[in-house]
Every structure is written in C-alpha cells, then in structure tokens.
C-alpha cells in the first residue's frame, strides 16, 4: 500500500514539475514580448522626453511662453547677447540669486545684453511682480521639459546660439566680458 501511494505521489510530482516548467517557459516568452513591446511603443528616447540645451545649439526661445505680452521682434532691437537664468520657482537657492540677477540687469543694459528668466514651471504671480525684471523678459517652459539642472545660466548670441552653459554666475560674467562687441568695464 505504501508503494502505491509513493507511485501516485511520484506521478503527481512529475506533473507538477512539468506544469511549473511550462509555466516558466510561458512566463519567459511573455516577458520577452512585453520588453520588445515596451521598447518599441512605450519607452521614448531621451531626446523626445525633453530638451537638454548644450553649447552651440539653437536656444529654443520660440517654444517658451512669455509671462508678459508678446513682443514684436524687430531686427534693430535684438540684443547682442542674452543671459538666461533657468530656475524653478520652488527652489529657494534660485530665488536667493534674484538680487544679483537684478543688479546684473542694470549693468548689462548699457552693453546691449538682455537678462531673461526661464521658469521651470509657472511661478506665483506675487513672485513675478516682486522682481525688478519685466514680465516680457520672463518665460516659462510650457509643455517643453528642459532637462538641464537648475539654477542654470545660458549665454546666447543674437542668433540665439548657446555660447555658454553654467551654474556659476561668476563664470557667466567673466565669459560675457570676454565676448566680442562688449566694452570692458573699468
């Protein structure tokens, strides 16, 4: 009698092993196909997820939304260079840099250099109004996701080509002073 139970138990064990092996193979097959499907239809290349702005590239100003009224871009009114500050309104260290940026705006106006702010997301109206920088010089990224860290400074030329990217305002000022067409401050 024990022999019979052992045989029946052995047959059941073989069935269980066969069942688990089939289940494992089916699982692997489904997993491989899901991975292929995901890589083809779900995963988006990094370039399509957002924008990473680098040296020499065109700065995509036309894709950003201005917080003020739309300006009529006249060819005679284009600044020689622009310094862009890319910040998040919830970043306290970014907000602490505003006095420096406001002072830099005053100094650079004489040199035909414009200071613009690019907000990572919509800032509070009270924050925008407290700044001594025109709303026409403040932009938000809108649906475009900029992948650069913040705060980040960009220098662009009159053709909106990125001349420098840095998180250090001192490096930005030194670079601006070395650019062509800028009188050296005494």
Tab-separated table of C-alpha atoms in Angstrom, residues 22-128:
chain	number	residue	atom	x	y	z
A	22	UNK	CA	5.712	25.035	-18.863
A	23	UNK	CA	4.606	27.948	-16.713
A	24	UNK	CA	8.201	29.210	-16.519
A	25	UNK	CA	8.671	28.954	-20.311
A	26	UNK	CA	5.390	30.751	-20.993
A	27	UNK	CA	6.362	33.457	-18.482
A	28	UNK	CA	9.742	33.956	-20.174
A	29	UNK	CA	8.079	34.144	-23.590
A	30	UNK	CA	5.565	36.748	-22.376
A	31	UNK	CA	8.296	38.709	-20.581
A	32	UNK	CA	10.440	38.910	-23.718
A	33	UNK	CA	7.489	40.059	-25.815
A	34	UNK	CA	6.459	42.671	-23.237
A	35	UNK	CA	10.019	44.025	-23.209
A	36	UNK	CA	10.024	44.260	-27.023
A	37	UNK	CA	6.615	45.973	-26.993
A	38	UNK	CA	7.679	48.386	-24.272
A	39	UNK	CA	10.913	49.337	-26.017
A	40	UNK	CA	9.080	49.882	-29.285
A	41	UNK	CA	5.916	51.678	-28.138
A	42	UNK	CA	6.283	52.864	-24.547
A	43	UNK	CA	9.909	53.871	-23.976
A	44	UNK	CA	10.633	57.225	-25.567
A	45	UNK	CA	14.197	58.195	-26.460
A	46	UNK	CA	15.739	60.743	-24.079
A	47	UNK	CA	15.751	63.390	-26.823
A	48	UNK	CA	11.963	63.165	-27.147
A	49	UNK	CA	11.292	63.301	-23.399
A	50	UNK	CA	12.606	66.801	-23.133
A	51	UNK	CA	15.185	69.296	-24.135
A	52	UNK	CA	18.759	69.298	-22.930
A	53	UNK	CA	20.331	72.574	-24.004
A	54	UNK	CA	24.042	72.396	-24.874
A	55	UNK	CA	26.834	74.629	-26.178
A	56	UNK	CA	26.464	75.708	-29.789
A	57	UNK	CA	22.839	74.635	-30.109
A	58	UNK	CA	19.953	76.896	-31.011
A	59	UNK	CA	18.224	78.174	-27.868
A	60	UNK	CA	14.521	77.320	-28.412
A	61	UNK	CA	13.053	80.665	-27.354
A	62	UNK	CA	10.091	80.290	-29.731
A	63	UNK	CA	8.890	77.218	-27.801
A	64	UNK	CA	8.644	79.062	-24.489
A	65	UNK	CA	5.695	81.138	-23.285
A	66	UNK	CA	6.291	84.717	-22.185
A	67	UNK	CA	4.681	85.842	-18.926
A	68	UNK	CA	4.116	89.343	-20.338
A	69	UNK	CA	2.593	90.486	-23.591
A	70	UNK	CA	4.079	89.157	-26.799
A	71	UNK	CA	6.760	91.483	-28.105
A	72	UNK	CA	7.085	92.448	-31.716
A	73	UNK	CA	10.551	91.211	-32.526
A	74	UNK	CA	12.252	93.933	-34.548
A	75	UNK	CA	15.625	93.225	-36.083
A	76	UNK	CA	17.061	96.504	-34.792
A	77	UNK	CA	16.014	95.709	-31.222
A	78	UNK	CA	17.688	92.296	-30.862
A	79	UNK	CA	20.279	92.292	-28.081
A	80	UNK	CA	23.853	91.385	-28.912
A	81	UNK	CA	23.803	88.703	-26.194
A	82	UNK	CA	21.283	87.323	-23.732
A	83	UNK	CA	21.860	85.774	-20.355
A	84	UNK	CA	19.134	83.294	-19.453
A	85	UNK	CA	18.526	82.183	-15.885
A	86	UNK	CA	16.711	78.834	-15.814
A	87	UNK	CA	15.092	78.362	-12.413
A	88	UNK	CA	12.319	76.651	-10.521
A	89	UNK	CA	10.024	78.963	-8.526
A	90	UNK	CA	10.119	76.471	-5.634
A	91	UNK	CA	13.926	76.480	-5.458
A	92	UNK	CA	14.991	78.694	-2.546
A	93	UNK	CA	18.628	78.938	-3.635
A	94	UNK	CA	17.392	80.116	-7.064
A	95	UNK	CA	15.228	82.826	-5.539
A	96	UNK	CA	18.171	83.996	-3.408
A	97	UNK	CA	20.038	84.825	-6.651
A	98	UNK	CA	17.459	87.408	-7.759
A	99	UNK	CA	19.210	90.462	-6.277
A	100	UNK	CA	22.348	89.503	-8.219
A	101	UNK	CA	20.334	88.998	-11.404
A	102	UNK	CA	18.503	92.311	-10.940
A	103	UNK	CA	21.787	94.159	-10.426
A	104	UNK	CA	23.302	92.403	-13.423
A	105	UNK	CA	20.288	93.535	-15.480
A	106	UNK	CA	21.007	97.171	-14.617
A	107	UNK	CA	24.689	96.865	-15.504
A	108	UNK	CA	24.265	94.897	-18.727
A	109	UNK	CA	21.611	97.151	-20.287
A	110	UNK	CA	24.343	99.570	-21.327
A	111	UNK	CA	26.185	96.759	-23.120
A	112	UNK	CA	23.154	95.650	-25.184
A	113	UNK	CA	22.902	92.447	-23.136
A	114	UNK	CA	19.467	91.311	-22.063
A	115	UNK	CA	18.807	89.242	-18.936
A	116	UNK	CA	15.853	86.853	-19.248
A	117	UNK	CA	14.351	84.362	-16.830
A	118	UNK	CA	13.140	80.929	-17.880
A	119	UNK	CA	10.865	79.419	-15.243
A	120	UNK	CA	10.798	75.629	-14.986
A	121	UNK	CA	7.122	75.815	-14.069
A	122	UNK	CA	4.504	78.510	-13.614
A	123	UNK	CA	5.625	80.902	-10.849
A	124	UNK	CA	3.247	82.569	-8.426
A	125	UNK	CA	2.066	85.978	-9.592
A	126	UNK	CA	3.376	87.598	-6.411
A	127	UNK	CA	6.862	86.270	-7.135
A	128	UNK	CA	6.810	87.590	-10.710
